[in-house]
PDB file of C-alpha atoms and ligand atoms in Angstrom:
ATOM      1  CA  MET A 184     -12.516   9.318 -15.135  1.00 49.00           C
ATOM      2  CA  GLN A 185      -9.881   8.207 -12.272  1.00 57.00           C
ATOM      3  CA  PRO A 186     -11.005   9.705  -9.235  1.00 58.00           C
ATOM      4  CA  GLU A 187      -8.817  12.664  -7.099  1.00 74.00           C
ATOM      5  CA  LEU A 188      -7.259  10.462  -4.862  1.00 80.00           C
ATOM      6  CA  ILE A 189      -6.119  13.566  -2.922  1.00 85.00           C
ATOM      7  CA  SER A 190      -7.450  16.882  -3.030  1.00 89.00           C
ATOM      8  CA  SER A 191      -5.108  19.341  -4.878  1.00 91.00           C
ATOM      9  CA  LEU A 192      -6.540  21.728  -2.083  1.00 94.00           C
ATOM     10  CA  ALA A 193      -4.345  19.427   0.171  1.00 93.00           C
ATOM     11  CA  GLU A 194      -1.765  18.553  -1.793  1.00 93.00           C
ATOM     12  CA  SER A 195      -0.910  22.320  -2.776  1.00 95.00           C
ATOM     13  CA  TYR A 196      -1.057  22.891   1.693  1.00 96.00           C
ATOM     14  CA  ALA A 197       1.258  19.870   2.001  1.00 96.00           C
ATOM     15  CA  ALA A 198       3.389  21.587  -0.385  1.00 97.00           C
ATOM     16  CA  ARG A 199       3.510  24.732   0.608  1.00 98.00           C
ATOM     17  CA  TYR A 200       4.378  23.571   4.426  1.00 98.00           C
ATOM     18  CA  THR A 201       6.949  21.420   3.561  1.00 98.00           C
ATOM     19  CA  THR A 202      10.629  22.035   3.448  1.00 98.00           C
ATOM     20  CA  PRO A 203      11.561  23.458  -0.069  1.00 98.00           C
ATOM     21  CA  GLU A 204      13.739  21.477  -2.435  1.00 96.00           C
ATOM     22  CA  GLU A 205      17.327  22.635  -3.302  1.00 97.00           C
ATOM     23  CA  ALA A 206      17.703  24.579  -5.958  1.00 97.00           C
ATOM     24  CA  VAL A 207      19.626  21.886  -7.837  1.00 97.00           C
ATOM     25  CA  LEU A 208      16.401  19.546  -6.950  1.00 98.00           C
ATOM     26  CA  GLN A 209      14.011  22.355  -8.461  1.00 98.00           C
ATOM     27  CA  ARG A 210      15.688  22.237 -11.621  1.00 98.00           C
ATOM     28  CA  ILE A 211      15.982  18.655 -11.991  1.00 98.00           C
ATOM     29  CA  ASN A 212      11.943  18.548 -11.365  1.00 98.00           C
ATOM     30  CA  GLU A 213      11.035  21.446 -13.555  1.00 98.00           C
ATOM     31  CA  GLU A 214      12.843  20.026 -15.969  1.00 97.00           C
ATOM     32  CA  THR A 215      11.680  16.538 -16.064  1.00 98.00           C
ATOM     33  CA  VAL A 216       7.893  17.516 -15.673  1.00 97.00           C
ATOM     34  CA  LYS A 217       8.427  20.140 -18.598  1.00 97.00           C
ATOM     35  CA  ASN A 218      10.748  18.396 -20.953  1.00 97.00           C
ATOM     36  CA  HIS A 219       9.947  14.432 -20.429  1.00 97.00           C
ATOM     37  CA  PRO A 220       7.117  12.390 -21.977  1.00 97.00           C
ATOM     38  CA  GLN A 221       6.722  10.204 -18.580  1.00 96.00           C
ATOM     39  CA  GLY A 222       7.438  13.268 -16.430  1.00 96.00           C
ATOM     40  CA  HIS A 223       4.569  12.952 -14.035  1.00 94.00           C
ATOM     41  CA  MET A 224       6.643   9.540 -13.092  1.00 96.00           C
ATOM     42  CA  ILE A 225       9.306  11.725 -10.802  1.00 97.00           C
ATOM     43  CA  SER A 226       8.728  11.858  -7.035  1.00 97.00           C
ATOM     44  CA  GLY A 227       8.865  15.639  -6.877  1.00 96.00           C
ATOM     45  CA  HIS A 228       8.723  17.867  -4.330  1.00 98.00           C
ATOM     46  CA  VAL A 229       6.879  16.375  -0.906  1.00 98.00           C
ATOM     47  CA  GLN A 230       7.732  12.602  -1.859  1.00 98.00           C
ATOM     48  CA  GLY A 231      11.512  13.663  -2.096  1.00 98.00           C
ATOM     49  CA  ARG A 232      11.466  15.581   0.933  1.00 98.00           C
ATOM     50  CA  PHE A 233       9.862  12.318   2.756  1.00 98.00           C
ATOM     51  CA  LEU A 234      12.616  10.103   1.068  1.00 98.00           C
ATOM     52  CA  SER A 235      15.104  12.732   2.462  1.00 98.00           C
ATOM     53  CA  PHE A 236      13.595  12.748   5.876  1.00 98.00           C
ATOM     54  CA  ILE A 237      13.548   9.055   6.025  1.00 98.00           C
ATOM     55  CA  SER A 238      16.891   8.692   4.928  1.00 98.00           C
ATOM     56  CA  ASN A 239      18.569  11.468   7.498  1.00 98.00           C
ATOM     57  CA  MET A 240      16.766   9.328  10.508  1.00 98.00           C
ATOM     58  CA  ILE A 241      18.222   6.194   9.225  1.00 97.00           C
ATOM     59  CA  GLN A 242      21.435   7.340   7.826  1.00 98.00           C
ATOM     60  CA  PRO A 243      22.116   4.245   5.792  1.00 98.00           C
ATOM     61  CA  LYS A 244      25.155   3.062   4.506  1.00 98.00           C
ATOM     62  CA  TYR A 245      23.632   1.222   1.551  1.00 98.00           C
ATOM     63  CA  ILE A 246      20.716   2.297  -0.291  1.00 98.00           C
ATOM     64  CA  LEU A 247      19.718   0.685  -3.507  1.00 99.00           C
ATOM     65  CA  GLU A 248      16.950   2.249  -5.752  1.00 99.00           C
ATOM     66  CA  ILE A 249      15.186   0.656  -8.589  1.00 99.00           C
ATOM     67  CA  GLY A 250      14.038   2.928 -11.436  1.00 98.00           C
ATOM     68  CA  THR A 251      16.259   5.666 -11.723  1.00 98.00           C
ATOM     69  CA  PHE A 252      14.537   7.849 -14.080  1.00 98.00           C
ATOM     70  CA  THR A 253      16.099  11.140 -14.082  1.00 98.00           C
ATOM     71  CA  GLY A 254      17.889  10.804 -10.720  1.00 98.00           C
ATOM     72  CA  TYR A 255      15.460  12.984  -8.669  1.00 98.00           C
ATOM     73  CA  SER A 256      14.429  10.414  -5.743  1.00 98.00           C
ATOM     74  CA  ALA A 257      18.144   9.330  -5.770  1.00 98.00           C
ATOM     75  CA  LEU A 258      19.513  12.856  -4.866  1.00 98.00           C
ATOM     76  CA  CYS A 259      16.958  12.593  -2.197  1.00 98.00           C
ATOM     77  CA  MET A 260      17.822   9.803  -0.576  1.00 98.00           C
ATOM     78  CA  ALA A 261      21.348  10.583  -0.679  1.00 98.00           C
ATOM     79  CA  GLU A 262      21.132  13.481   1.291  1.00 98.00           C
ATOM     80  CA  GLY A 263      20.770  11.161   4.449  1.00 98.00           C
ATOM     81  CA  ILE A 264      23.293   8.583   3.542  1.00 98.00           C
ATOM     82  CA  ALA A 265      26.360   7.577   6.279  1.00 98.00           C
ATOM     83  CA  ALA A 266      29.656   8.768   5.759  1.00 97.00           C
ATOM     84  CA  GLY A 267      31.476   6.229   3.535  1.00 97.00           C
ATOM     85  CA  GLY A 268      28.202   4.979   2.123  1.00 98.00           C
ATOM     86  CA  GLN A 269      27.046   3.980  -1.199  1.00 98.00           C
ATOM     87  CA  LEU A 270      23.859   4.453  -3.497  1.00 98.00           C
ATOM     88  CA  HIS A 271      23.173   2.100  -6.131  1.00 98.00           C
ATOM     89  CA  THR A 272      20.129   3.091  -8.464  1.00 98.00           C
ATOM     90  CA  ILE A 273      19.406   0.817 -11.644  1.00 99.00           C
ATOM     91  CA  GLU A 274      18.068   2.207 -14.723  1.00 98.00           C
ATOM     92  CA  LEU A 275      16.633   0.166 -17.681  1.00 98.00           C
ATOM     93  CA  ARG A 276      16.740   3.198 -20.511  1.00 98.00           C
ATOM     94  CA  GLN A 277      20.049   4.219 -21.606  1.00 98.00           C
ATOM     95  CA  GLU A 278      18.268   7.859 -22.223  1.00 98.00           C
ATOM     96  CA  ASP A 279      17.270   8.287 -18.701  1.00 98.00           C
ATOM     97  CA  ALA A 280      20.132   6.838 -17.325  1.00 98.00           C
ATOM     98  CA  ASP A 281      22.178   9.655 -19.270  1.00 98.00           C
ATOM     99  CA  THR A 282      20.148  12.171 -17.709  1.00 98.00           C
ATOM    100  CA  ALA A 283      20.248  11.010 -14.308  1.00 98.00           C
ATOM    101  CA  LEU A 284      23.830  10.739 -15.048  1.00 98.00           C
ATOM    102  CA  LYS A 285      24.479  14.298 -15.806  1.00 98.00           C
ATOM    103  CA  ASN A 286      22.181  15.300 -12.860  1.00 98.00           C
ATOM    104  CA  PHE A 287      24.167  13.245 -10.423  1.00 98.00           C
ATOM    105  CA  ASN A 288      27.452  15.122 -11.739  1.00 97.00           C
ATOM    106  CA  ILE A 289      25.998  18.709 -11.395  1.00 97.00           C
ATOM    107  CA  ALA A 290      24.812  17.905  -7.789  1.00 97.00           C
ATOM    108  CA  GLN A 291      28.567  16.572  -7.258  1.00 95.00           C
ATOM    109  CA  LYS A 292      26.983  13.492  -5.777  1.00 95.00           C
ATOM    110  CA  ASN A 293      28.615  11.370  -8.269  1.00 92.00           C
ATOM    111  CA  ASN A 294      31.468  10.027  -5.928  1.00 94.00           C
ATOM    112  CA  PHE A 295      29.283   7.752  -3.912  1.00 96.00           C
ATOM    113  CA  ILE A 296      26.246   7.048  -6.560  1.00 98.00           C
ATOM    114  CA  THR A 297      26.701   4.113  -8.928  1.00 98.00           C
ATOM    115  CA  LEU A 298      24.220   4.208 -11.577  1.00 98.00           C
ATOM    116  CA  HIS A 299      23.730   0.480 -13.455  1.00 98.00           C
ATOM    117  CA  VAL A 300      22.181   0.483 -16.771  1.00 98.00           C
ATOM    118  CA  GLY A 301      20.354  -2.518 -17.392  1.00 98.00           C
ATOM    119  CA  ASN A 302      17.317  -4.892 -15.866  1.00 98.00           C
ATOM    120  CA  ALA A 303      17.287  -4.516 -12.172  1.00 98.00           C
ATOM    121  CA  LYS A 304      16.211  -8.565 -12.327  1.00 98.00           C
ATOM    122  CA  ASP A 305      19.471  -9.336 -13.824  1.00 98.00           C
ATOM    123  CA  ILE A 306      21.574  -6.510 -11.458  1.00 98.00           C
ATOM    124  CA  ILE A 307      20.276  -6.752  -8.156  1.00 98.00           C
ATOM    125  CA  PRO A 308      21.687 -10.485  -7.710  1.00 98.00           C
ATOM    126  CA  THR A 309      25.367  -9.129  -8.567  1.00 98.00           C
ATOM    127  CA  LEU A 310      25.020  -6.381  -5.758  1.00 98.00           C
ATOM    128  CA  PRO A 311      26.825  -8.150  -2.382  1.00 97.00           C
ATOM    129  CA  TYR A 312      25.370  -5.622  -0.168  1.00 98.00           C
ATOM    130  CA  GLN A 313      23.095  -5.668   2.861  1.00 98.00           C
ATOM    131  CA  TRP A 314      20.484  -3.098   2.339  1.00 98.00           C
ATOM    132  CA  ASP A 315      19.332  -0.306   4.836  1.00 98.00           C
ATOM    133  CA  LEU A 316      17.234   1.262   2.420  1.00 98.00           C
ATOM    134  CA  VAL A 317      15.189   0.300  -0.696  1.00 99.00           C
ATOM    135  CA  PHE A 318      13.152   2.264  -2.766  1.00 99.00           C
ATOM    136  CA  ILE A 319      11.145  -0.061  -5.447  1.00 98.00           C
ATOM    137  CA  ASP A 320       9.864   2.315  -8.040  1.00 98.00           C
ATOM    138  CA  ALA A 321      10.202   0.026 -11.333  1.00 98.00           C
ATOM    139  CA  ASP A 322       7.697  -1.789 -13.392  1.00 98.00           C
ATOM    140  CA  LYS A 323       4.963  -2.500 -11.515  1.00 98.00           C
ATOM    141  CA  THR A 324       4.529  -5.989 -12.857  1.00 98.00           C
ATOM    142  CA  SER A 325       7.867  -7.168 -11.294  1.00 98.00           C
ATOM    143  CA  TYR A 326       7.322  -5.786  -7.565  1.00 98.00           C
ATOM    144  CA  ILE A 327       6.819  -9.025  -6.003  1.00 98.00           C
ATOM    145  CA  GLU A 328      10.013 -10.062  -7.744  1.00 98.00           C
ATOM    146  CA  TYR A 329      12.077  -7.184  -6.396  1.00 98.00           C
ATOM    147  CA  TYR A 330      10.522  -7.282  -2.886  1.00 98.00           C
ATOM    148  CA  GLU A 331      11.643 -11.479  -2.784  1.00 98.00           C
ATOM    149  CA  LEU A 332      15.382 -10.001  -3.992  1.00 98.00           C
ATOM    150  CA  VAL A 333      16.231  -7.786  -1.808  1.00 98.00           C
ATOM    151  CA  LEU A 334      14.368  -8.943   1.527  1.00 98.00           C
ATOM    152  CA  ASN A 335      16.860 -11.612   2.350  1.00 95.00           C
ATOM    153  CA  LYS A 336      19.360  -8.799   1.856  1.00 98.00           C
ATOM    154  CA  LEU A 337      18.142  -6.461   3.876  1.00 98.00           C
ATOM    155  CA  SER A 338      19.757  -5.576   7.057  1.00 98.00           C
ATOM    156  CA  GLU A 339      18.621  -5.998  10.385  1.00 95.00           C
ATOM    157  CA  LYS A 340      16.832  -2.638  10.686  1.00 94.00           C
ATOM    158  CA  GLY A 341      16.488  -1.959   7.413  1.00 98.00           C
ATOM    159  CA  LEU A 342      13.498  -0.500   5.051  1.00 98.00           C
ATOM    160  CA  ILE A 343      12.050  -0.933   2.040  1.00 98.00           C
ATOM    161  CA  ILE A 344       9.871   1.848   0.114  1.00 99.00           C
ATOM    162  CA  ALA A 345       7.558   1.016  -2.676  1.00 98.00           C
ATOM    163  CA  ASP A 346       6.053   3.554  -4.652  1.00 98.00           C
ATOM    164  CA  ASN A 347       2.566   3.704  -6.290  1.00 98.00           C
ATOM    165  CA  VAL A 348       0.932   1.359  -4.343  1.00 98.00           C
ATOM    166  CA  LEU A 349      -2.563   3.025  -5.011  1.00 97.00           C
ATOM    167  CA  PHE A 350      -1.416   2.685  -8.545  1.00 97.00           C
ATOM    168  CA  HIS A 351      -3.881   6.223  -9.288  1.00 95.00           C
ATOM    169  CA  GLY A 352      -6.778   4.951  -7.376  1.00 95.00           C
ATOM    170  CA  GLN A 353      -7.133   2.051  -9.971  1.00 96.00           C
ATOM    171  CA  VAL A 354      -6.624  -0.657  -6.946  1.00 97.00           C
ATOM    172  CA  LEU A 355      -9.993   0.597  -5.134  1.00 95.00           C
ATOM    173  CA  GLU A 356     -11.950   0.138  -8.277  1.00 95.00           C
ATOM    174  CA  GLU A 357     -14.134  -3.083  -8.292  1.00 94.00           C
ATOM    175  CA  PRO A 358     -13.180  -5.458 -10.326  1.00 97.00           C
ATOM    176  CA  ILE A 359      -9.472  -4.093 -10.463  1.00 96.00           C
ATOM    177  CA  LYS A 360      -8.668  -3.912 -14.157  1.00 95.00           C
ATOM    178  CA  GLY A 361      -5.140  -3.417 -15.877  1.00 96.00           C
ATOM    179  CA  LYS A 362      -2.284  -5.707 -15.663  1.00 97.00           C
ATOM    180  CA  ASN A 363      -0.592  -2.620 -13.542  1.00 98.00           C
ATOM    181  CA  ALA A 364      -3.182  -2.124 -11.043  1.00 98.00           C
ATOM    182  CA  LEU A 365      -3.980  -6.101 -10.842  1.00 98.00           C
ATOM    183  CA  ALA A 366      -0.095  -6.160 -10.090  1.00 98.00           C
ATOM    184  CA  ILE A 367      -0.120  -4.022  -7.340  1.00 98.00           C
ATOM    185  CA  GLN A 368      -2.740  -5.031  -5.810  1.00 98.00           C
ATOM    186  CA  ALA A 369      -0.900  -8.816  -6.100  1.00 98.00           C
ATOM    187  CA  PHE A 370       1.616  -7.357  -4.544  1.00 98.00           C
ATOM    188  CA  ASN A 371       0.053  -5.265  -1.500  1.00 98.00           C
ATOM    189  CA  LYS A 372      -1.516  -8.692  -0.471  1.00 98.00           C
ATOM    190  CA  HIS A 373       1.444 -10.530  -1.132  1.00 98.00           C
ATOM    191  CA  VAL A 374       3.384  -8.328   1.557  1.00 98.00           C
ATOM    192  CA  ALA A 375       0.402  -8.250   3.724  1.00 98.00           C
ATOM    193  CA  GLU A 376       0.546 -11.615   4.089  1.00 98.00           C
ATOM    194  CA  ASP A 377       4.153 -12.265   4.778  1.00 98.00           C
ATOM    195  CA  PRO A 378       4.598 -13.240   7.966  1.00 98.00           C
ATOM    196  CA  ARG A 379       8.684 -12.073   7.895  1.00 98.00           C
ATOM    197  CA  VAL A 380       7.507  -8.491   7.834  1.00 98.00           C
ATOM    198  CA  GLU A 381       5.590  -5.398   9.224  1.00 98.00           C
ATOM    199  CA  GLN A 382       4.261  -2.689   7.096  1.00 98.00           C
ATOM    200  CA  VAL A 383       2.288   0.555   7.020  1.00 98.00           C
ATOM    201  CA  MET A 384       0.362   2.351   3.666  1.00 98.00           C
ATOM    202  CA  LEU A 385       0.889   5.711   3.369  1.00 97.00           C
ATOM    203  CA  THR A 386      -1.428   8.026   1.277  1.00 95.00           C
ATOM    204  CA  ILE A 387       1.244  10.278   0.202  1.00 95.00           C
ATOM    205  CA  ARG A 388       0.994  11.452  -3.459  1.00 94.00           C
ATOM    206  CA  ASP A 389       0.089   7.967  -5.341  1.00 96.00           C
ATOM    207  CA  GLY A 390       0.620   5.463  -2.295  1.00 97.00           C
ATOM    208  CA  LEU A 391       3.949   4.755  -0.540  1.00 98.00           C
ATOM    209  CA  LEU A 392       4.262   1.136   1.383  1.00 98.00           C
ATOM    210  CA  LEU A 393       6.719   0.997   4.368  1.00 98.00           C
ATOM    211  CA  ILE A 394       8.276  -2.186   4.855  1.00 98.00           C
ATOM    212  CA  LYS A 395      10.581  -3.747   7.566  1.00 98.00           C
ATOM    213  CA  LYS A 396      11.094  -7.311   8.915  1.00 98.00           C
ATOM    214  CA  LYS A 397       9.846  -8.173  12.242  1.00 97.00           C
TER     215      LYS A 397
HETATM  216  C1  SAM B  83       8.372   5.988 -11.753  1.00 78.74           C
HETATM  217  S1  SAM B  83      10.358   5.912 -12.768  1.00 78.74           S
HETATM  218  C2  SAM B  83      11.255   6.166 -11.582  1.00 78.74           C
HETATM  219  C3  SAM B  83      10.927   7.734 -10.853  1.00 78.74           C
HETATM  220  C4  SAM B  83      12.225   7.787  -9.548  1.00 78.74           C
HETATM  221  N1  SAM B  83      12.295   6.742  -8.975  1.00 78.74           N
HETATM  222  C5  SAM B  83      11.853   9.194  -9.206  1.00 78.74           C
HETATM  223  O1  SAM B  83      11.373   9.271  -8.096  1.00 78.74           O
HETATM  224  O2  SAM B  83      12.278  10.135  -9.530  1.00 78.74           O
HETATM  225  C6  SAM B  83      10.224   4.301 -12.852  1.00 78.74           C
HETATM  226  C7  SAM B  83      11.977   4.150 -13.884  1.00 78.74           C
HETATM  227  O3  SAM B  83      12.300   2.447 -13.875  1.00 78.74           O
HETATM  228  C8  SAM B  83      12.655   2.287 -15.148  1.00 78.74           C
HETATM  229  N2  SAM B  83      12.389   0.815 -14.970  1.00 78.74           N
HETATM  230  C9  SAM B  83      11.318   0.029 -15.627  1.00 78.74           C
HETATM  231  N3  SAM B  83      11.619  -1.384 -15.739  1.00 78.74           N
HETATM  232  C10 SAM B  83      12.759  -1.419 -15.343  1.00 78.74           C
HETATM  233  C11 SAM B  83      13.618  -2.663 -15.105  1.00 78.74           C
HETATM  234  N4  SAM B  83      13.165  -3.697 -15.009  1.00 78.74           N
HETATM  235  N5  SAM B  83      14.765  -2.498 -14.453  1.00 78.74           N
HETATM  236  C12 SAM B  83      15.565  -1.090 -14.174  1.00 78.74           C
HETATM  237  N6  SAM B  83      14.535   0.166 -14.365  1.00 78.74           N
HETATM  238  C13 SAM B  83      13.187  -0.054 -15.133  1.00 78.74           C
HETATM  239  C14 SAM B  83      11.743   3.279 -16.160  1.00 78.74           C
HETATM  240  O4  SAM B  83      12.416   3.048 -17.214  1.00 78.74           O
HETATM  241  C15 SAM B  83      11.795   4.297 -15.296  1.00 78.74           C
HETATM  242  O5  SAM B  83      12.402   5.341 -15.308  1.00 78.74           O
END
């Protein structure tokens, strides 16, 4: 059995004292959890408010998201985007991309969100922007590759946020088993040993790693 990373009492206390989601996000959250077989992958209320909070502080011009899913986290980050800014989000699966697009339209954010359907490894090199905020939240075995692809295109004050860096507690096990947990462990070590950056790991939900250039 996997350990309970954060006590469910602490999680619900945090949710109670965090600003509520807007109705449109609450609906996407509820529908995703109820109807999607992998509904647990959604960022959810508290992490979503964190992404929105950070985005509002940075006021990014260019945001990149790797792993759109049903569009929830993209809409949270979109809340802080600078006037005239663009958010690019990449999703491999057509069905999830269709749902996300529908959600962007309902939220009336489709005028500055571009959804790319395909493999992020192919799409990232085609996007000619300096990123102010990057959210890495796709296949765990590619995290190091995504990090290396975006670091050179991160603006001077840009921030990378990587999700699931505790990987359901599996990185705490000895020995670490499973390709995803091993990949996340390798990613955390890779960043920790990279002299170009500084980083802080937060134990929000499944773990977030915040990374910026020195
Ligand atoms: C954890 S979910 C993203 C959750 C979303 N960011 C949120 O917080 O609501 C990961 C998503 O990444 C997508 N994905 C996996 N591999 C990918 C790849 N190589 N390129 C683009 N998207 C990928 C999956 O299809 C899935 O929808």
